Amino acid sequence: MSSTDALNSVLSKLNPAQRAAACHGKSPLLIIAGAGTGKTTTLAHRVAALVASGVDPARMLLLTFTRRASAELLRRAQGIVKEFNDASDSTEGANQTGAQVSGAALNRVWGGTFHSVAARLLRRFGKLIGVPPDFTIMDRGDSEDLMHVLREDLKLGQEEKPDESDPAPQNEEIASRNRFPLKGTCMGIYSRAVNTQWTLKKVLEEAYPWCADHEEDLKRLFNAYVDTKDQNGVMDYDDLLLFWQALMEDESAGAKVRERFDCVLVDEYQDTNSVQAAILKGLCPDGTGLTVVGDDAQSIYSFRAATVRNILDFPEEFPGTCTVKLEQNYRSTSPILAATNAVIAASKERHEKELWSDRTEGNLPEVVICEDEDEQTEFVIDNILAHRENGIRLTKQAVLFRASHHSMTLEVELARRNVPFHKFGGLKFVETAHVKDAVSFLKFAENPRDIVSGTRILVLLPGIGQRRARQLLQQLAENAFDLNTWKSFAPPKATSTDWPLFCALLIGLSGPHVQGLTVQEQFHRVVRFYAPVMERRYDDPRARKQDLEQLELIAGRFQNRSQFLTEMTLDPPSSTQDLAGDPILDEDYLILSTIHSAKGLEWDTVHVIHAADGNIPSDLATGNAEQIEEERRLFYVALTRAKDHLTVTIPQRYYFHGRFRSDQHSYAQPTRFLTKAALKHFRQRVARVHEEPEDDLDVPTDSSHIRQRIKRRW
């Protein structure tokens, strides 16, 4: 079989639109991939087809939003290349380039998240724009901590003593002075400004109007934040993208990066922000070799500064773009698709598409009206258990909601009725205190200028607080960051035993002393010192120690410490259950998830709860038309997670919850996204029909004597 025949044989499993995308040439390609249309399959076949046509895998760049997505794409592409090689007959003039490409060769593809690829490129080419390769990376928590330190240094939010000659401040002035945004909000404002490339004034007006009075102080804070990161040799998540953009804008450096890649492929393009779009423009100025895949109808991350404009405007940004639409859905039944198509059809601006399926049979999705939240909870649980009795395991069912607190009542009742569940959207593994502590030791050993990691590990020691930690770090800076300097420090009595061991640990992990130690051995030294400290500071030390032991095993996979720290910061495990933790003793469990966390997933049965206006859309996201359109897309994402059964529940009555529950309540309207056109594709019913019991009194009665008794009271 010739190489062309072999390739055609492999691609024959795709539908016509998927095949057109996989076989496209080098001009810019936009793949509009509707929910459940085989996006990953199509992109994997495109990677394999490019390799089979002679493209060197080492000259391909694959950008995704998670490392796992990149690994899955490459794994599938390896299988496709193997099929191609097996189908080729090398004795009959097969394409030798394709035949020589093994699955291992695809490991040379530059695959990863935007942030991980940025870190890799900056370590290699950063010197060309003045970036030292030994920088360390702060996660979001570290960035907020640094923002907090600088906020305190600048005395922002602290009430200053008024001049006695000044008139007494009014209450409004005092409130304004004392309500300076906290570290998380400050970090959110800063991140949105740099990722949207808006002015600070515009960010405050659009997203943080209650902080507008603090614009000048925020400028001072952000300038100090930028300067401190530079002095400490650290970068946050936003810096990685900003410096990659600067790398591409530099004439010499940009040319060197562009020379490395013949093809650039981007997954989930609807989730990119302005900086990421500028980076891609720098990589492929005219779009040659550029492939982007996404669905404008699933653009739901504007709170992370993602903009739907990137995918909507792609054909104008890259003239000559070929747009391929994937519309055959392999997930949902036709009745569900008819409903979801009707919901998204109301969008003001979108890439037109109509999802369809060969699965023409199936029940209509339901809209169920409930009297209140309690009735919604009872109905949903009863419905879930009924599906379970009909053979649909709990793990094949999900309950989705707009905000995490929307499931609180449901969680209580599930626990009472002994229905096991897992909730997505909790604390990430590396955000847990004990893991951040342990990793901070290696971060500080890697970069002693990192005051956030330095402060974190110093205050773990008894007798050392924030002020003394800052003094020790200042002393270190004055002595060229020589950790031996700390040997002369006379520690307080409480830490006299720990201090020599602490110094020995850090000195042993830095400079020439660390040579010859594997990353696993380094982490083992940290755990050996840190374990007794952890037992004094935190509850449940056994489970925490298991986490660290598992992380120590993970460290053994990395060739160097820098790689390990970068991986743990940029793409960590999503929860402690990914590494260690108590075993799941129940054989089955229900999935609870926010809609944002459910994106990309699917279940046989889906319940979307609290579909009332004010919840969907959130009353905090109705300030302008763009926000409302994103909320519509979010509702669409929820509906398209369902394969066989879809139920949307709407409580009519919401009680006001204060310190004590009362009978005060309000009536809710169904979400505005269930338009008349959309409702035609749903079966509508009430959760419970409340019937008054019939009496058995057949004898007519006379109430006139009661009226007469009332009259006699006057």
Short mmCIF file of C-alpha atoms in Angstrom, two decimals, residues 115-595:
data_model
loop_
_atom_site.label_atom_id
_atom_site.label_comp_id
_atom_site.label_asym_id
_atom_site.label_seq_id
_atom_site.Cartn_x
_atom_site.Cartn_y
_atom_site.Cartn_z
CA HIS A 115 2.68 29.07 30.70
CA SER A 116 4.92 25.99 30.67
CA VAL A 117 6.07 26.66 27.09
CA ALA A 118 6.67 30.30 28.04
CA ALA A 119 8.89 29.22 30.94
CA ARG A 120 10.81 26.83 28.67
CA LEU A 121 11.39 29.47 25.98
CA LEU A 122 12.37 32.17 28.47
CA ARG A 123 14.95 29.92 30.09
CA ARG A 124 16.41 29.24 26.65
CA PHE A 125 16.11 32.64 24.95
CA GLY A 126 15.34 35.04 27.79
CA LYS A 127 18.90 36.36 27.98
CA LEU A 128 18.30 38.08 24.63
CA ILE A 129 15.81 40.41 26.37
CA GLY A 130 17.56 40.57 29.74
CA VAL A 131 15.78 37.72 31.56
CA PRO A 132 18.16 35.53 33.64
CA PRO A 133 17.42 31.81 33.17
CA ASP A 134 17.42 31.04 36.93
CA PHE A 135 14.13 32.81 37.73
CA THR A 136 11.62 31.06 39.95
CA ILE A 137 7.85 31.11 39.45
CA MET A 138 5.22 32.20 41.96
CA ASP A 139 1.81 30.60 41.97
CA ARG A 140 -1.30 32.69 42.56
CA GLY A 141 -1.12 32.26 46.33
CA ASP A 142 2.52 33.37 46.43
CA SER A 143 1.68 36.38 44.27
CA GLU A 144 -1.12 37.40 46.63
CA ASP A 145 1.22 37.02 49.62
CA LEU A 146 3.80 39.30 48.01
CA MET A 147 1.06 41.80 47.20
CA HIS A 148 0.03 41.70 50.87
CA VAL A 149 3.59 42.34 52.08
CA LEU A 150 3.92 45.38 49.82
CA ARG A 151 0.44 46.58 50.76
CA GLU A 152 1.55 46.66 54.39
CA ASP A 153 4.92 48.25 53.58
CA LEU A 154 3.11 51.10 51.81
CA LYS A 155 0.64 51.33 54.72
CA LEU A 156 -2.30 51.04 52.36
CA GLY A 157 -5.61 50.49 54.10
CA GLN A 158 -4.17 51.58 57.44
CA GLU A 159 -5.77 54.61 59.00
CA GLU A 160 -3.22 57.40 59.31
CA LYS A 161 -3.25 59.66 62.35
CA PRO A 162 -4.88 62.92 61.26
CA ASP A 163 -3.14 66.25 61.63
CA GLU A 164 -4.67 68.02 64.62
CA SER A 165 -5.12 71.12 62.49
CA ASP A 166 -7.23 69.21 59.96
CA PRO A 167 -10.99 69.09 60.37
CA ALA A 168 -12.36 65.78 61.66
CA PRO A 169 -12.91 63.34 58.76
CA GLN A 170 -16.46 62.44 57.85
CA ASN A 171 -17.65 58.84 58.23
CA GLU A 172 -17.61 58.36 54.46
CA GLU A 173 -13.96 59.42 54.30
CA ILE A 174 -12.96 57.02 57.07
CA ALA A 175 -14.83 54.14 55.41
CA SER A 176 -13.17 54.86 52.07
CA ARG A 177 -9.74 55.04 53.68
CA ASN A 178 -10.18 51.76 55.56
CA ARG A 179 -11.70 49.78 52.68
CA PHE A 180 -8.59 49.52 50.56
CA PRO A 181 -8.93 46.24 48.62
CA LEU A 182 -7.42 43.15 50.18
CA LYS A 183 -4.59 41.17 48.58
CA GLY A 184 -6.80 38.85 46.52
CA THR A 185 -8.72 41.74 45.01
CA CYS A 186 -5.51 43.70 44.36
CA MET A 187 -4.07 40.68 42.56
CA GLY A 188 -7.27 40.29 40.55
CA ILE A 189 -7.16 43.93 39.43
CA TYR A 190 -3.48 43.70 38.50
CA SER A 191 -3.91 40.43 36.59
CA ARG A 192 -6.93 41.67 34.66
CA ALA A 193 -5.10 44.85 33.67
CA VAL A 194 -2.05 43.07 32.26
CA ASN A 195 -3.98 40.26 30.55
CA THR A 196 -6.62 42.44 28.94
CA GLN A 197 -4.01 45.14 28.23
CA TRP A 198 -6.50 47.70 29.49
CA THR A 199 -5.59 50.78 31.52
CA LEU A 200 -6.02 50.53 35.26
CA LYS A 201 -8.75 53.15 35.07
CA LYS A 202 -10.74 51.07 32.59
CA VAL A 203 -10.34 47.87 34.64
CA LEU A 204 -11.65 49.65 37.73
CA GLU A 205 -14.58 51.14 35.84
CA GLU A 206 -15.52 47.86 34.14
CA ALA A 207 -14.92 45.26 36.85
CA TYR A 208 -14.05 46.86 40.20
CA PRO A 209 -16.04 50.11 40.48
CA TRP A 210 -15.97 49.98 44.31
CA CYS A 211 -12.16 50.33 44.15
CA ALA A 212 -12.11 53.36 41.83
CA ASP A 213 -11.24 55.80 44.64
CA HIS A 214 -7.98 53.92 45.23
CA GLU A 215 -6.59 54.23 41.70
CA GLU A 216 -3.49 56.24 42.66
CA ASP A 217 -2.62 53.98 45.61
CA LEU A 218 -3.10 50.91 43.43
CA LYS A 219 -0.63 52.36 40.93
CA ARG A 220 1.91 52.74 43.74
CA LEU A 221 1.26 49.18 44.88
CA PHE A 222 1.53 47.68 41.40
CA ASN A 223 4.75 49.57 40.64
CA ALA A 224 6.25 48.24 43.87
CA TYR A 225 5.05 44.73 42.99
CA VAL A 226 6.72 44.84 39.56
CA ASP A 227 9.97 46.24 41.00
CA THR A 228 10.09 43.67 43.81
CA LYS A 229 9.61 40.74 41.43
CA ASP A 230 12.48 42.06 39.34
CA GLN A 231 14.75 42.46 42.37
CA ASN A 232 13.89 39.00 43.67
CA GLY A 233 14.29 37.16 40.37
CA VAL A 234 10.75 35.80 40.40
CA MET A 235 7.90 35.73 37.90
CA ASP A 236 4.20 35.25 38.39
CA TYR A 237 1.84 33.56 35.93
CA ASP A 238 1.13 36.83 34.14
CA ASP A 239 4.84 37.62 33.73
CA LEU A 240 5.42 34.39 31.83
CA LEU A 241 3.01 35.48 29.11
CA LEU A 242 4.08 39.14 29.14
CA PHE A 243 7.77 38.28 28.78
CA TRP A 244 6.99 35.71 26.06
CA GLN A 245 5.14 38.46 24.23
CA ALA A 246 8.16 40.74 24.68
CA LEU A 247 10.38 37.93 23.39
CA MET A 248 8.33 37.75 20.19
CA GLU A 249 8.33 41.53 19.78
CA ASP A 250 12.13 41.71 19.97
CA GLU A 251 13.51 41.58 16.43
CA SER A 252 16.42 39.24 17.15
CA ALA A 253 14.81 37.04 19.80
CA GLY A 254 11.49 36.79 17.97
CA ALA A 255 13.23 35.62 14.80
CA LYS A 256 15.09 32.88 16.70
CA VAL A 257 11.87 31.56 18.28
CA ARG A 258 9.99 31.63 14.95
CA GLU A 259 12.83 29.67 13.32
CA ARG A 260 12.15 26.74 15.66
CA PHE A 261 8.59 26.02 14.53
CA ASP A 262 6.97 25.11 11.23
CA CYS A 263 3.53 24.42 12.71
CA VAL A 264 1.69 25.86 15.71
CA LEU A 265 -1.54 24.21 16.93
CA VAL A 266 -3.71 25.73 19.68
CA ASP A 267 -6.48 23.94 21.57
CA GLU A 268 -9.42 25.72 23.27
CA TYR A 269 -8.70 28.94 21.40
CA GLN A 270 -11.87 30.56 22.74
CA ASP A 271 -10.20 30.63 26.18
CA THR A 272 -7.21 32.74 25.12
CA ASN A 273 -6.69 36.34 26.23
CA SER A 274 -5.27 39.35 24.40
CA VAL A 275 -1.67 38.61 25.39
CA GLN A 276 -1.89 35.02 24.16
CA ALA A 277 -3.37 36.20 20.85
CA ALA A 278 -0.47 38.65 20.48
CA ILE A 279 2.01 35.83 21.16
CA LEU A 280 0.46 33.71 18.38
CA LYS A 281 0.60 36.68 16.03
CA GLY A 282 4.30 36.95 16.83
CA LEU A 283 4.84 33.23 16.22
CA CYS A 284 2.90 33.16 12.92
CA PRO A 285 2.64 36.74 11.61
CA ASP A 286 0.72 35.77 8.47
CA GLY A 287 -0.89 32.64 9.91
CA THR A 288 1.19 30.16 7.91
CA GLY A 289 1.28 26.85 9.79
CA LEU A 290 -1.21 28.06 12.41
CA THR A 291 -4.17 25.88 13.44
CA VAL A 292 -6.57 26.92 16.19
CA VAL A 293 -9.44 24.83 17.54
CA GLY A 294 -12.29 26.06 19.69
CA ASP A 295 -15.95 26.91 20.08
CA ASP A 296 -17.08 30.48 20.57
CA ALA A 297 -20.26 29.10 22.17
CA GLN A 298 -18.12 27.75 25.04
CA SER A 299 -16.15 30.92 25.81
CA ILE A 300 -16.86 31.28 29.53
CA TYR A 301 -13.66 32.54 31.16
CA SER A 302 -13.77 36.33 30.88
CA PHE A 303 -13.08 36.48 34.64
CA ARG A 304 -9.62 35.16 33.69
CA ALA A 305 -9.40 37.87 30.98
CA ALA A 306 -10.21 35.44 28.16
CA THR A 307 -11.97 37.15 25.28
CA VAL A 308 -14.36 35.62 22.77
CA ARG A 309 -13.18 38.25 20.28
CA ASN A 310 -10.05 36.18 19.56
CA ILE A 311 -12.00 33.34 17.96
CA LEU A 312 -14.70 35.55 16.45
CA ASP A 313 -12.15 37.84 14.77
CA PHE A 314 -9.62 35.18 13.76
CA PRO A 315 -10.54 35.20 10.04
CA GLU A 316 -10.08 38.99 9.91
CA GLU A 317 -6.81 38.83 11.87
CA PHE A 318 -5.41 36.21 9.48
CA PRO A 319 -6.69 36.80 5.93
CA GLY A 320 -7.01 33.64 3.90
CA THR A 321 -8.20 31.61 6.89
CA CYS A 322 -9.97 28.35 6.10
CA THR A 323 -12.83 27.76 8.55
CA VAL A 324 -13.98 24.18 9.13
CA LYS A 325 -17.06 23.55 11.28
CA LEU A 326 -17.49 20.30 13.18
CA GLU A 327 -21.24 19.88 13.66
CA GLN A 328 -21.82 16.14 13.98
CA ASN A 329 -22.20 15.49 17.69
CA TYR A 330 -21.18 12.10 19.11
CA ARG A 331 -22.34 12.76 22.68
CA SER A 332 -25.98 13.79 22.98
CA THR A 333 -29.31 12.61 21.63
CA SER A 334 -31.11 14.64 18.98
CA PRO A 335 -33.78 15.98 21.39
CA ILE A 336 -31.07 17.36 23.69
CA LEU A 337 -29.22 18.91 20.75
CA ALA A 338 -32.40 20.56 19.49
CA ALA A 339 -32.82 22.22 22.88
CA THR A 340 -29.19 23.35 23.16
CA ASN A 341 -29.17 24.66 19.58
CA ALA A 342 -32.25 26.74 20.38
CA VAL A 343 -30.64 28.19 23.52
CA ILE A 344 -27.43 29.30 21.80
CA ALA A 345 -29.24 30.54 18.68
CA ALA A 346 -30.25 33.63 20.68
CA SER A 347 -26.60 34.77 20.87
CA LYS A 348 -26.08 38.16 19.26
CA GLU A 349 -22.78 37.28 17.58
CA ARG A 350 -21.36 33.84 16.86
CA HIS A 351 -19.98 31.43 14.28
CA GLU A 352 -23.16 29.87 12.92
CA LYS A 353 -23.45 26.11 13.36
CA GLU A 354 -26.17 23.53 13.96
CA LEU A 355 -25.18 20.45 15.93
CA TRP A 356 -26.80 17.18 14.88
CA SER A 357 -26.53 13.52 15.80
CA ASP A 358 -27.24 10.06 14.44
CA ARG A 359 -28.75 9.30 17.88
CA THR A 360 -32.23 10.33 16.87
CA GLU A 361 -34.07 8.55 19.68
CA GLY A 362 -34.34 9.78 23.23
CA ASN A 363 -36.59 11.60 25.66
CA LEU A 364 -37.18 15.32 25.55
CA PRO A 365 -35.11 17.24 28.10
CA GLU A 366 -37.19 18.54 31.00
CA VAL A 367 -37.77 21.88 32.67
CA VAL A 368 -39.12 21.19 36.16
CA ILE A 369 -40.71 23.89 38.30
CA CYS A 370 -40.17 23.41 42.04
CA GLU A 371 -41.92 25.24 44.86
CA ASP A 372 -38.65 26.09 46.63
CA GLU A 373 -35.08 24.92 47.10
CA ASP A 374 -36.09 22.12 49.47
CA GLU A 375 -38.48 20.67 46.92
CA GLN A 376 -35.79 21.01 44.24
CA THR A 377 -33.38 19.04 46.44
CA GLU A 378 -35.91 16.30 47.11
CA PHE A 379 -36.87 16.03 43.44
CA VAL A 380 -33.26 15.91 42.19
CA ILE A 381 -32.20 13.21 44.64
CA ASP A 382 -35.28 11.09 43.95
CA ASN A 383 -34.68 11.43 40.21
CA ILE A 384 -31.01 10.51 40.53
CA LEU A 385 -31.81 7.42 42.57
CA ALA A 386 -34.50 6.41 40.09
CA HIS A 387 -31.94 6.60 37.26
CA ARG A 388 -29.58 4.50 39.40
CA GLU A 389 -32.26 1.84 39.78
CA ASN A 390 -32.59 1.86 35.99
CA GLY A 391 -28.91 1.00 35.59
CA ILE A 392 -27.19 4.41 35.41
CA ARG A 393 -24.42 4.46 38.01
CA LEU A 394 -24.02 7.55 40.16
CA THR A 395 -20.63 8.28 38.56
CA LYS A 396 -22.49 8.62 35.25
CA GLN A 397 -24.69 11.35 36.71
CA ALA A 398 -23.92 14.97 37.59
CA VAL A 399 -25.57 17.96 39.21
CA LEU A 400 -24.34 21.29 37.82
CA PHE A 401 -24.75 24.78 39.26
CA ARG A 402 -23.59 28.34 38.61
CA ALA A 403 -21.92 29.01 41.97
CA SER A 404 -20.41 26.66 44.53
CA HIS A 405 -22.80 27.69 47.33
CA HIS A 406 -25.81 26.67 45.22
CA SER A 407 -25.26 23.04 46.21
CA MET A 408 -25.14 23.52 50.00
CA THR A 409 -28.69 22.34 50.73
CA LEU A 410 -28.27 19.46 48.30
CA GLU A 411 -25.03 18.35 49.97
CA VAL A 412 -26.65 18.26 53.41
CA GLU A 413 -29.55 16.14 52.17
CA LEU A 414 -27.29 13.79 50.19
CA ALA A 415 -25.26 13.19 53.34
CA ARG A 416 -28.44 12.61 55.38
CA ARG A 417 -29.68 10.07 52.84
CA ASN A 418 -26.25 8.41 52.63
CA VAL A 419 -25.73 9.16 48.93
CA PRO A 420 -21.95 9.49 48.33
CA PHE A 421 -20.77 12.40 46.19
CA HIS A 422 -17.67 14.20 44.97
CA LYS A 423 -17.67 17.94 44.43
CA PHE A 424 -15.41 19.56 41.83
CA GLY A 425 -13.99 23.02 42.38
CA GLY A 426 -12.29 22.60 45.77
CA LEU A 427 -8.80 23.43 46.99
CA LYS A 428 -6.03 22.41 44.63
CA PHE A 429 -3.30 20.14 45.90
CA VAL A 430 -0.51 22.73 45.84
CA GLU A 431 -2.74 25.28 47.58
CA THR A 432 -2.81 23.16 50.74
CA ALA A 433 -0.60 24.61 53.46
CA HIS A 434 1.69 21.61 54.03
CA VAL A 435 2.49 21.17 50.33
CA LYS A 436 3.17 24.89 49.86
CA ASP A 437 5.45 24.79 52.90
CA ALA A 438 7.49 21.85 51.63
CA VAL A 439 7.82 23.15 48.08
CA SER A 440 8.85 26.59 49.42
CA PHE A 441 12.05 25.09 50.87
CA LEU A 442 13.16 24.03 47.38
CA LYS A 443 12.01 27.33 45.87
CA PHE A 444 14.09 29.31 48.32
CA ALA A 445 17.11 27.05 47.86
CA GLU A 446 16.75 27.58 44.10
CA ASN A 447 16.44 31.36 44.47
CA PRO A 448 17.38 32.93 47.86
CA ARG A 449 16.06 36.28 46.58
CA ASP A 450 12.51 34.87 46.70
CA ILE A 451 11.20 36.72 49.77
CA VAL A 452 7.77 35.07 49.62
CA SER A 453 9.16 31.53 49.90
CA GLY A 454 11.80 32.74 52.38
CA THR A 455 9.23 34.35 54.63
CA ARG A 456 6.98 31.29 54.45
CA ILE A 457 9.64 28.83 55.64
CA LEU A 458 11.12 31.16 58.27
CA VAL A 459 7.83 31.75 60.08
CA LEU A 460 7.36 27.98 60.34
CA LEU A 461 9.97 28.07 63.10
CA PRO A 462 8.75 28.87 66.62
CA GLY A 463 9.81 32.29 67.83
CA ILE A 464 10.20 33.78 64.34
CA GLY A 465 7.44 36.06 63.15
CA GLN A 466 6.94 38.21 60.08
CA ARG A 467 9.12 41.09 61.32
CA ARG A 468 12.10 38.94 62.28
CA ALA A 469 11.79 37.02 59.02
CA ARG A 470 12.02 40.28 57.07
CA GLN A 471 15.11 41.25 59.07
CA LEU A 472 16.79 37.91 58.31
CA LEU A 473 16.01 38.21 54.60
CA GLN A 474 17.38 41.76 54.57
CA GLN A 475 20.56 40.51 56.27
CA LEU A 476 20.84 37.82 53.60
CA ALA A 477 20.48 40.39 50.80
CA GLU A 478 23.19 42.57 52.36
CA ASN A 479 25.57 39.59 52.29
CA ALA A 480 25.13 38.66 48.62
CA PHE A 481 22.55 35.97 49.51
CA ASP A 482 25.16 33.76 51.13
CA LEU A 483 23.12 31.39 53.31
CA ASN A 484 26.14 30.85 55.58
CA THR A 485 25.38 34.34 56.91
CA TRP A 486 22.53 32.92 58.95
CA LYS A 487 24.85 30.67 60.93
CA SER A 488 25.85 33.67 63.06
CA PHE A 489 22.24 34.53 63.96
CA ALA A 490 21.39 33.95 67.61
CA PRO A 491 17.91 32.39 67.42
CA PRO A 492 15.28 32.81 70.12
CA LYS A 493 15.16 30.05 72.70
CA ALA A 494 12.06 28.47 71.14
CA THR A 495 13.89 27.72 67.91
CA SER A 496 17.42 27.13 69.20
CA THR A 497 17.21 23.42 68.33
CA ASP A 498 15.65 23.86 64.89
CA TRP A 499 17.79 26.76 63.65
CA PRO A 500 21.11 24.89 63.06
CA LEU A 501 19.22 22.09 61.28
CA PHE A 502 17.30 24.67 59.22
CA CYS A 503 20.51 26.39 58.10
CA ALA A 504 22.20 23.07 57.32
CA LEU A 505 19.23 22.00 55.19
CA LEU A 506 19.18 25.16 53.08
CA ILE A 507 22.97 25.29 52.67
CA GLY A 508 22.96 21.63 51.66
CA LEU A 509 20.31 22.32 49.02
CA SER A 510 22.02 25.35 47.47
CA GLY A 511 25.14 26.12 45.46
CA PRO A 512 27.68 23.36 44.81
CA HIS A 513 26.38 21.30 47.73
CA VAL A 514 23.33 20.19 45.79
CA GLN A 515 25.35 18.69 42.95
CA GLY A 516 24.85 14.95 42.74
CA LEU A 517 21.56 14.98 44.66
CA THR A 518 18.50 13.90 42.71
CA VAL A 519 15.31 15.95 43.02
CA GLN A 520 13.79 13.09 45.02
CA GLU A 521 16.74 13.09 47.46
CA GLN A 522 16.44 16.85 47.87
CA PHE A 523 12.74 16.62 48.63
CA HIS A 524 13.37 13.77 51.05
CA ARG A 525 15.73 16.02 53.03
CA VAL A 526 13.03 18.68 53.18
CA VAL A 527 10.41 16.21 54.41
CA ARG A 528 12.77 14.83 57.04
CA PHE A 529 13.23 18.32 58.52
CA TYR A 530 9.68 19.54 57.94
CA ALA A 531 7.67 16.54 59.21
CA PRO A 532 8.01 17.35 62.96
CA VAL A 533 7.31 21.03 62.22
CA MET A 534 4.16 20.03 60.34
CA GLU A 535 2.99 17.82 63.21
CA ARG A 536 3.20 20.80 65.58
CA ARG A 537 1.35 23.20 63.26
CA TYR A 538 -1.43 21.26 61.53
CA ASP A 539 -4.11 18.73 62.31
CA ASP A 540 -4.33 15.32 60.61
CA PRO A 541 -0.53 14.97 60.18
CA ARG A 542 -0.80 11.35 58.99
CA ALA A 543 -2.74 12.22 55.83
CA ARG A 544 -0.50 15.24 55.22
CA LYS A 545 2.61 13.09 55.54
CA GLN A 546 1.15 10.67 52.98
CA ASP A 547 0.75 13.60 50.58
CA LEU A 548 4.40 14.53 51.00
CA GLU A 549 5.54 10.93 50.57
CA GLN A 550 3.61 10.69 47.32
CA LEU A 551 5.02 14.03 46.19
CA GLU A 552 8.50 12.71 46.95
CA LEU A 553 7.83 9.82 44.56
CA ILE A 554 6.59 12.29 41.94
CA ALA A 555 9.83 14.30 42.34
CA GLY A 556 11.75 11.23 41.19
CA ARG A 557 10.37 11.69 37.66
CA PHE A 558 12.19 15.00 37.11
CA GLN A 559 15.74 15.47 35.89
CA ASN A 560 16.34 18.73 37.75
CA ARG A 561 14.86 20.86 40.49
CA SER A 562 13.93 23.76 38.24
CA GLN A 563 11.80 21.47 36.07
CA PHE A 564 10.07 20.02 39.13
CA LEU A 565 9.28 23.43 40.61
CA THR A 566 8.00 24.75 37.30
CA GLU A 567 5.73 21.74 36.80
CA MET A 568 4.34 21.87 40.34
CA THR A 569 3.63 25.59 40.02
CA LEU A 570 2.18 25.72 36.50
CA ASP A 571 0.32 22.42 36.20
CA PRO A 572 -0.14 20.81 39.61
CA PRO A 573 -2.39 17.88 40.50
CA SER A 574 -5.93 19.17 40.93
CA SER A 575 -6.47 17.66 44.37
CA THR A 576 -4.84 15.59 47.05
CA GLN A 577 -6.83 12.62 45.76
CA ASP A 578 -4.63 12.70 42.65
CA LEU A 579 -1.69 11.70 44.85
CA ALA A 580 -2.72 10.41 48.24
CA GLY A 581 -5.61 10.35 50.66
CA ASP A 582 -8.14 8.08 52.20
CA PRO A 583 -9.43 5.39 49.83
CA ILE A 584 -12.94 5.64 48.42
CA LEU A 585 -14.78 2.84 50.15
CA ASP A 586 -18.05 3.25 48.28
CA GLU A 587 -18.21 1.70 44.83
CA ASP A 588 -20.13 4.64 43.37
CA TYR A 589 -20.57 8.38 43.91
CA LEU A 590 -22.52 11.26 42.43
CA ILE A 591 -20.72 14.20 40.78
CA LEU A 592 -21.46 17.75 41.96
CA SER A 593 -19.77 20.51 39.99
CA THR A 594 -19.84 24.16 39.12
CA ILE A 595 -20.51 24.67 35.42
#
